[in-house]
Short mmCIF file of C-alpha atoms in Angstrom, two decimals:
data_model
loop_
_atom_site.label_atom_id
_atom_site.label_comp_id
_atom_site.label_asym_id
_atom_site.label_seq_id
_atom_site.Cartn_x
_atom_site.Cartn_y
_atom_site.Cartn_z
CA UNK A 1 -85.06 6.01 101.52
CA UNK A 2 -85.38 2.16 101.81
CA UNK A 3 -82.11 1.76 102.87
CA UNK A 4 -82.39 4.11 105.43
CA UNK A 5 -86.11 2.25 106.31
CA UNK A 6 -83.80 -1.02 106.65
CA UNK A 7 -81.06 0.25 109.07
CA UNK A 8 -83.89 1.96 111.10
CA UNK A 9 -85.55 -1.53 111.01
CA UNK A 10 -82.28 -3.10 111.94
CA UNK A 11 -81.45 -0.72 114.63
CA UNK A 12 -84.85 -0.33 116.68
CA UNK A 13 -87.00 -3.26 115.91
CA UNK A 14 -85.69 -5.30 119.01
CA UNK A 15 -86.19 -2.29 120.97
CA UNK A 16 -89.85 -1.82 119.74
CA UNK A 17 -90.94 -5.05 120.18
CA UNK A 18 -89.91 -5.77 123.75
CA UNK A 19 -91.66 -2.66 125.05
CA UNK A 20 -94.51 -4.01 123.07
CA UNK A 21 -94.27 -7.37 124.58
CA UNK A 22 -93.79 -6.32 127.89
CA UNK A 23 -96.98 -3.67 127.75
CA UNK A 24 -99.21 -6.04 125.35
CA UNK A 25 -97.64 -9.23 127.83
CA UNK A 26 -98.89 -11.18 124.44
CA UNK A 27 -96.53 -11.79 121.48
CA UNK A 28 -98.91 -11.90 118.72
CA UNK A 29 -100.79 -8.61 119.86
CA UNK A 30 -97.09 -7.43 119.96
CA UNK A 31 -95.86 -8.51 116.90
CA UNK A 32 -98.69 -6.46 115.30
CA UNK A 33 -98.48 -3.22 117.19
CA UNK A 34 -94.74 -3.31 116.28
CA UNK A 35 -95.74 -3.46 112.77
CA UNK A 36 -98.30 -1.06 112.83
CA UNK A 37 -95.43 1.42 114.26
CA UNK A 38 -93.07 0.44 111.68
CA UNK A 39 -95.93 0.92 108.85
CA UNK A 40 -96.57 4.73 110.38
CA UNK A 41 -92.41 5.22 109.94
CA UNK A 42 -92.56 4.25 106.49
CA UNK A 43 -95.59 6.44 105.66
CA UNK A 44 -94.27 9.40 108.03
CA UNK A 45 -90.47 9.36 107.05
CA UNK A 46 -90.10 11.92 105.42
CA UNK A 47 -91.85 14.08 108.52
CA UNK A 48 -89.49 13.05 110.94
CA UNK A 49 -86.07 14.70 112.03
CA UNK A 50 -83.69 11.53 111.81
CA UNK A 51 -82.36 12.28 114.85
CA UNK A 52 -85.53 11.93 116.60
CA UNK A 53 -86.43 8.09 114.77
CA UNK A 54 -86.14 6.08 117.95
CA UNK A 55 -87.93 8.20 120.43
CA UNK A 56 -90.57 8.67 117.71
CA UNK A 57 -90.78 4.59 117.22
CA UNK A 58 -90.71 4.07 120.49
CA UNK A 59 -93.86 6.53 121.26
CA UNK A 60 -95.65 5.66 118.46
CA UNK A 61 -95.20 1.85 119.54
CA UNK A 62 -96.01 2.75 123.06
CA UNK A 63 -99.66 4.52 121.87
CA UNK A 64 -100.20 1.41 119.48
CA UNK A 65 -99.87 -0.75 122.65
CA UNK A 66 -102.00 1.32 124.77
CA UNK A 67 -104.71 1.59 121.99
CA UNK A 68 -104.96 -2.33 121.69
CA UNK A 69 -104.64 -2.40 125.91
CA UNK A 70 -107.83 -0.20 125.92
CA UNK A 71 -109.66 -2.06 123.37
CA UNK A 72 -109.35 -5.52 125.50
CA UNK A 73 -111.88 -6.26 127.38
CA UNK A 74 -111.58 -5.54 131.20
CA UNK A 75 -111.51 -9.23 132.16
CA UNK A 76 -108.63 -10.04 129.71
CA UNK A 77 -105.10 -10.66 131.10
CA UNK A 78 -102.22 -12.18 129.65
CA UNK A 79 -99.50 -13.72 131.23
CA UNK A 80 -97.07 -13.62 128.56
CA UNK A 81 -93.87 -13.90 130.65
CA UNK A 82 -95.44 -16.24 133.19
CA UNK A 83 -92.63 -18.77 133.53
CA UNK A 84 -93.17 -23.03 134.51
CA UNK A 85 -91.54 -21.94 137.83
CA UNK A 86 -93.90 -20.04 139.66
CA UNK A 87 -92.17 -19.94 142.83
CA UNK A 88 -90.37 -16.82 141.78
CA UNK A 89 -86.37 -15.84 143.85
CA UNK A 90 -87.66 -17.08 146.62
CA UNK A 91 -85.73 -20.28 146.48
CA UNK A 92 -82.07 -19.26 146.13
CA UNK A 93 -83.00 -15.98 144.17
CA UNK A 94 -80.67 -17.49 141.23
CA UNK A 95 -80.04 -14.85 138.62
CA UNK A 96 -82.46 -16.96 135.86
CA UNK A 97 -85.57 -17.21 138.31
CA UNK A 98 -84.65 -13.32 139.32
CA UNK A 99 -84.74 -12.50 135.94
CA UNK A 100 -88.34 -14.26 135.09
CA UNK A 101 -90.00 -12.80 138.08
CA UNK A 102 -88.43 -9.35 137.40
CA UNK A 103 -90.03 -10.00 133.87
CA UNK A 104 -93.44 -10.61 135.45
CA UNK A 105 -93.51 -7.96 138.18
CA UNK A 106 -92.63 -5.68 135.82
CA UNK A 107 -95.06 -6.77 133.49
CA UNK A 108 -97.94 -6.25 136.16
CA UNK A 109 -97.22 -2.44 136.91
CA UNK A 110 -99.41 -0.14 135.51
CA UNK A 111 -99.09 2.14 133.26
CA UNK A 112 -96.94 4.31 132.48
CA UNK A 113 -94.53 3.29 135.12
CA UNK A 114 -94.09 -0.39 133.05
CA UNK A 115 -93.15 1.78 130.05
CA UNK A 116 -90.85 4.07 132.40
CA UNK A 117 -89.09 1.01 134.06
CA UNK A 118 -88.86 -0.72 130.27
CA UNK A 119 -87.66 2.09 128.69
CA UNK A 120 -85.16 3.17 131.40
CA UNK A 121 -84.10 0.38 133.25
CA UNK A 122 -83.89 -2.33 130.55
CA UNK A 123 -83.73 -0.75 127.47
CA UNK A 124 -81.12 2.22 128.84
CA UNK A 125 -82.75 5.22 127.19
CA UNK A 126 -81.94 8.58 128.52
CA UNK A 127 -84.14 10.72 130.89
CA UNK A 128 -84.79 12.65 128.09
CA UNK A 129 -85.45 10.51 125.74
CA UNK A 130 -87.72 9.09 127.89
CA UNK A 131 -89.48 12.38 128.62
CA UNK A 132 -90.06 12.51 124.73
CA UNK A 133 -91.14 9.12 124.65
CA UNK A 134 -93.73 9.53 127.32
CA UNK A 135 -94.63 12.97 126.48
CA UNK A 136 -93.45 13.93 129.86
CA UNK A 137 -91.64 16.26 132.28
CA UNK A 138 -88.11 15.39 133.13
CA UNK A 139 -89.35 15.96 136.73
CA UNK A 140 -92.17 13.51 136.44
CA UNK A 141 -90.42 10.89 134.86
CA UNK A 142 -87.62 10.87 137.75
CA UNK A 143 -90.70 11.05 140.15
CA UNK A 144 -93.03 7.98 138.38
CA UNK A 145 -89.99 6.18 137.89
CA UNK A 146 -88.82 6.49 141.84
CA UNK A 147 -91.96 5.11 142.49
CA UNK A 148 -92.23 2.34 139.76
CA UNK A 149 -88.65 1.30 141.20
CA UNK A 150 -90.27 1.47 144.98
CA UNK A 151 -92.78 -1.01 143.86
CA UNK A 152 -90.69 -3.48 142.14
CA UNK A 153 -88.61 -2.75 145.35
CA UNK A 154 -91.27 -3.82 147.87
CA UNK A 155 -92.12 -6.45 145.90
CA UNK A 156 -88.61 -7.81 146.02
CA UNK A 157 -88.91 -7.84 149.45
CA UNK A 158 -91.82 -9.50 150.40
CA UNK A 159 -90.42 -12.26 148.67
CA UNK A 160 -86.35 -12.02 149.62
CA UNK A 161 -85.47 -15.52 151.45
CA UNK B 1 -85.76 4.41 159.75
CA UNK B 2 -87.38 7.48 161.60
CA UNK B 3 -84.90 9.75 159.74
CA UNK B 4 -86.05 8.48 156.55
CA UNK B 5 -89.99 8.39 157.49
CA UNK B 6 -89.40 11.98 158.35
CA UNK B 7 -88.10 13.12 155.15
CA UNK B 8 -90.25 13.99 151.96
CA UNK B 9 -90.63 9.73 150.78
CA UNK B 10 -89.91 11.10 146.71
CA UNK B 11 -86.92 13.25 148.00
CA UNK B 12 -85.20 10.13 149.43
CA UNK B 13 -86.61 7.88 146.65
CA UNK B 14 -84.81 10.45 144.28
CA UNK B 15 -81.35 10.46 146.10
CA UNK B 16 -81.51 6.47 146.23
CA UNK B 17 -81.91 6.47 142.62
CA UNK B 18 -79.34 9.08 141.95
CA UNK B 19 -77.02 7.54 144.10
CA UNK B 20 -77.05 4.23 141.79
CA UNK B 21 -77.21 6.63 138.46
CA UNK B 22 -73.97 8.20 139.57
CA UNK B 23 -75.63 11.23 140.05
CA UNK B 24 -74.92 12.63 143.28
CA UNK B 25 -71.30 14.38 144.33
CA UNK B 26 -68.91 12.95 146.35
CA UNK B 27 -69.94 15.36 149.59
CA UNK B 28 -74.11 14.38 148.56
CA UNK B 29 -73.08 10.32 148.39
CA UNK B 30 -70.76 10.31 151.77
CA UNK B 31 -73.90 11.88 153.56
CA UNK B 32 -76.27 9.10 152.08
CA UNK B 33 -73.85 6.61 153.29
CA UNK B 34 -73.74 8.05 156.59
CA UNK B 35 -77.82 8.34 157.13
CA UNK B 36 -77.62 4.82 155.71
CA UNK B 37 -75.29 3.35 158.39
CA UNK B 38 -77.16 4.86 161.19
CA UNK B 39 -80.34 3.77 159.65
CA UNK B 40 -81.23 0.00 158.66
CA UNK B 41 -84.04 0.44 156.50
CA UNK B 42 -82.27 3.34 154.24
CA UNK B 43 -79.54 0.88 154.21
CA UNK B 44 -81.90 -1.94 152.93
CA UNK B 45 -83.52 0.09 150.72
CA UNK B 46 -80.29 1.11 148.56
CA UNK B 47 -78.87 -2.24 148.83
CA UNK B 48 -82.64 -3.66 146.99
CA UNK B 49 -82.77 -0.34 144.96
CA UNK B 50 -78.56 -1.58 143.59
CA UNK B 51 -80.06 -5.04 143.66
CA UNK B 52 -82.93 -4.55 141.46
CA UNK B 53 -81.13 -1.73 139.05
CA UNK B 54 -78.83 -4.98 138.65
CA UNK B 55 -80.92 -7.33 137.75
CA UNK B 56 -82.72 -4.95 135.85
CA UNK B 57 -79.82 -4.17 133.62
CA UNK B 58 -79.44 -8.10 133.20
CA UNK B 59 -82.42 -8.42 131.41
CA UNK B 60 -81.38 -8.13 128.05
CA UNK B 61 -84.05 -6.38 125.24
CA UNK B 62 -85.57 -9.16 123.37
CA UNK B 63 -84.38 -10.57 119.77
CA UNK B 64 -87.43 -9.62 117.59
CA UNK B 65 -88.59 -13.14 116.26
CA UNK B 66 -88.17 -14.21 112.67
CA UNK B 67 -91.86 -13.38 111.83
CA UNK B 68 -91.41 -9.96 112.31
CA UNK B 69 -88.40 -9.17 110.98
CA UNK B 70 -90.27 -10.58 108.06
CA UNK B 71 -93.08 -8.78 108.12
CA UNK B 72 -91.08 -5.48 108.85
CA UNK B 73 -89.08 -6.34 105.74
CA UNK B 74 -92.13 -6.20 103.58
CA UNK B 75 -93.65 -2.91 104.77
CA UNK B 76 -91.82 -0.83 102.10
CA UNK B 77 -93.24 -2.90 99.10
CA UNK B 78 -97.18 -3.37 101.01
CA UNK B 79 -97.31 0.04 101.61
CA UNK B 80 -96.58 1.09 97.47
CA UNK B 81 -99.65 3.01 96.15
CA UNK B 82 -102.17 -0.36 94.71
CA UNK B 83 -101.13 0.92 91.25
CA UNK B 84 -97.50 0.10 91.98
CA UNK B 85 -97.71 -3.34 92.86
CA UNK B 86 -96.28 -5.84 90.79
CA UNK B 87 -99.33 -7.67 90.35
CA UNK B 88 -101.03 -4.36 88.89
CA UNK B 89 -98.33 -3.42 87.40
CA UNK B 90 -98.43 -6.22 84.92
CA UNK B 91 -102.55 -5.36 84.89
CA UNK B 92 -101.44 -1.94 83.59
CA UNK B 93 -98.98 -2.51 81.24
CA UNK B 94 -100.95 -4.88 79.16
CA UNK B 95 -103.92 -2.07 78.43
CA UNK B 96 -101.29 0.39 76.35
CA UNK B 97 -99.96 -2.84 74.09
CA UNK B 98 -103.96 -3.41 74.11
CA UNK B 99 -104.70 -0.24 72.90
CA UNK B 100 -101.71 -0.22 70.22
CA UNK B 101 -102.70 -3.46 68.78
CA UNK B 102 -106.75 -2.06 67.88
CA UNK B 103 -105.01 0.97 66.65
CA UNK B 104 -102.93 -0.70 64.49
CA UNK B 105 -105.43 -3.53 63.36
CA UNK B 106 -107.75 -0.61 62.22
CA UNK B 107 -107.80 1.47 58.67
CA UNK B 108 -105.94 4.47 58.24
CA UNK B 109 -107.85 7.27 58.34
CA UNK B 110 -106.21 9.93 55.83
CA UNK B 111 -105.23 12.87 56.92
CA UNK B 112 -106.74 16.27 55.74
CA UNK B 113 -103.20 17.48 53.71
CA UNK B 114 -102.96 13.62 52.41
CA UNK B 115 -106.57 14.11 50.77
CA UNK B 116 -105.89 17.40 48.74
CA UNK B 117 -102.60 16.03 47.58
CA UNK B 118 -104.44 13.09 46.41
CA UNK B 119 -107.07 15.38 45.26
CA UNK B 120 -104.49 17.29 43.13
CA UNK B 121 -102.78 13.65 41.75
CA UNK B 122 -106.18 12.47 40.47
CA UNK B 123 -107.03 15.65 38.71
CA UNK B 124 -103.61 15.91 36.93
CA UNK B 125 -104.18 11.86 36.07
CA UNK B 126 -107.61 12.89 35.12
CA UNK B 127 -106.41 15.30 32.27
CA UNK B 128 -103.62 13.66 31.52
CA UNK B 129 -106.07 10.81 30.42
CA UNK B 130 -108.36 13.50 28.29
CA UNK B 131 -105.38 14.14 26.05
CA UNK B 132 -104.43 10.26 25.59
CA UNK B 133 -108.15 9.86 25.14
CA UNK B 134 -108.44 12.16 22.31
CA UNK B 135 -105.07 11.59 20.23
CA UNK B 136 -105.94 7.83 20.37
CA UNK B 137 -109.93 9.12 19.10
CA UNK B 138 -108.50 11.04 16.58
CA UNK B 139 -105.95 8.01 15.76
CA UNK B 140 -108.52 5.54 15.87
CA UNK B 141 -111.24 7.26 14.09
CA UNK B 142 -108.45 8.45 11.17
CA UNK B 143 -107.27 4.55 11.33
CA UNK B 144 -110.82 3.32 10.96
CA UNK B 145 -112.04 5.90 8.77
CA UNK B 146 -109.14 4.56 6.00
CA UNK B 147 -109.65 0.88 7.24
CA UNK B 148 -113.92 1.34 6.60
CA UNK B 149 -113.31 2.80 2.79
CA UNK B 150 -110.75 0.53 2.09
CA UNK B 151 -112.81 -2.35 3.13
CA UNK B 152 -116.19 -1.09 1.19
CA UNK B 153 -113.96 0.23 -1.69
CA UNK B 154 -111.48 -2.86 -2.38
CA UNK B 155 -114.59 -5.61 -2.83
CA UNK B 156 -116.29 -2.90 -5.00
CA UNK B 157 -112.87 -2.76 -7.49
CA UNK B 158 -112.06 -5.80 -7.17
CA UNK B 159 -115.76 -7.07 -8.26
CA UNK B 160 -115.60 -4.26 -11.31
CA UNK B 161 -111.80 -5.63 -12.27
CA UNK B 162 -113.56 -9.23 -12.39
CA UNK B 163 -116.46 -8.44 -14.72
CA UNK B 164 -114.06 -6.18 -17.11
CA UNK B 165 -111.74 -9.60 -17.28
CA UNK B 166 -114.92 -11.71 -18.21
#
């Protein structure tokens, strides 16, 4: 069962730790809510239908993150992916600066659409693995995520050269 | 965009996003593409909407750093029960060799069948040593009976055999 604790590990930890970082938007806080998951896989293993490991990691990480995001005090905000170049695409839009302020305006939606765009737009999960994730409808995951795209959309355009 | 402000906003937010997911048929994506080239905004809106699903799918997931592919490492071995870990283990397994060593530095206590069978040895030793005891008595008393007349009866001859001589 360790070996199958180590490919699980190998498989999903990058996965569970950028949704973390991009909810927590600190890597420390991250670091330990991924580790918290991975500690509830190891004790839970043998509850859980292998086929169902990453959606399970990945809502069990999500709920860690949104426990330590409820514990923080209101005035806390971290800026985790805030880049030296604040200026965002508006200068050229190169593919580098689009990708750091994609980072950030991602990282400032609220929840759950920042899990919804993370999960399906980076990370590539299905809708209905994101429906599991999120503890979802299909339906309302299309709908939050049309308007979690929308936002990131407008956003996009206030600041398009 | 008054076609599109007329429509349901999450119905048109729905076929922009199916559009870039491949979703839609042929007939459903040629009508998008029509409303969209009639209407500047819905245009604008699926070329940002292909835009950002680009860029989106540029940003790669994240390399977990080296501290927590540590720490994830080590989870199987934290989470053993405390009795199971190595340091305790080593704890326990000095209390049986412990426990053997007073058991062995202590006297034997007999056991119930060992004390009748020594009972039984002693008693046949026991009367085994009556009869030695009283052959030897008989022996010695036979031995020293002669010995004791001998040695009053010799001196007294032996003085009697003088004074006839003289």
């Amino acid at each position: 069962m360790s070996r199958e604790y180590r490919k699980w590990v190998a498989e999903y930890q990058d996965q569970a730790w950028t949704l973390a970082r991009y909810i927590l938007k600190d890597a420390s806080e991250a670091e330990d809510a991924t580790q918290e998951a991975f500690v509830k896989l190891w004790n839970h293993r043998d509850n859980i239908d292998p086929e169902r490991i990453k959606p399970w990691l990945m809502q069990v990480t999500r709920n860690h993150c949104l426990d330590r995001l409820r514990r923080r005090k209101p005035e806390t905000e971290f800026v985790d992916y805030q880049s030296a170049d604040e200026r965002g695409p508006l200068h050229g839009l190169e593919q580098s600066e689009l990708g750091n302020w994609l980072k950030r305006s991602i990282a400032g939606l609220k929840e759950p659409y920042r899990s919804l765009v993370v999960l399906r737009d980076i990370q590539q999960h299905s809708y209905e693995e994101v429906a599991g994730v999120m503890d979802l409808s299909l339906s309302q995951v299309k709908v939050y995520l049309h308007r979690a795209r929308k936002q990131l959309r407008e956003q996009l355009a206030e600041v398009r050269p | 965009m008054k076609e599109f402000e007329n429509q349901d906003m999450e119905a048109i937010e729905e076929r922009i996003n199916d559009l870039l997911e491949g979703r839609l048929d042929d007939g459903e994506a040629e009508r998008l593409k029509r409303e969209a080239q009639a209407d500047h905004e819905l245009a604008t809106a699926i070329i940002d909407a292909y835009q950002l699903q680009r860029a989106m799918s540029e940003l790669s997931i994240e390399r977990a750093p080296a501290s927590l592919r540590r720490r994830l490492k080590k989870i199987p071995a934290q989470s053993r029960p405390a009795w199971q870990q190595p340091r305790w283990v080593m704890a326990y397994a000095t209390v049986p060799v412990l426990a053997l060593a007073m058991v062995m530095m202590q006297p034997s206590t007999p056991s119930a069948s060992e004390l009748e069978q020594a009972r039984q040895d002693l008693a046949v030793a026991f009367a085994y040593i009556d009869r030695v005891s009283v052959r030897t008595t008989l022996t010695i008393q036979s031995e020293i009976g002669s010995e004791m007349s001998r040695a009053v009866a010799e001196p007294i001859l032996e003085s009697i055999n003088e004074q006839e001589i003289l």
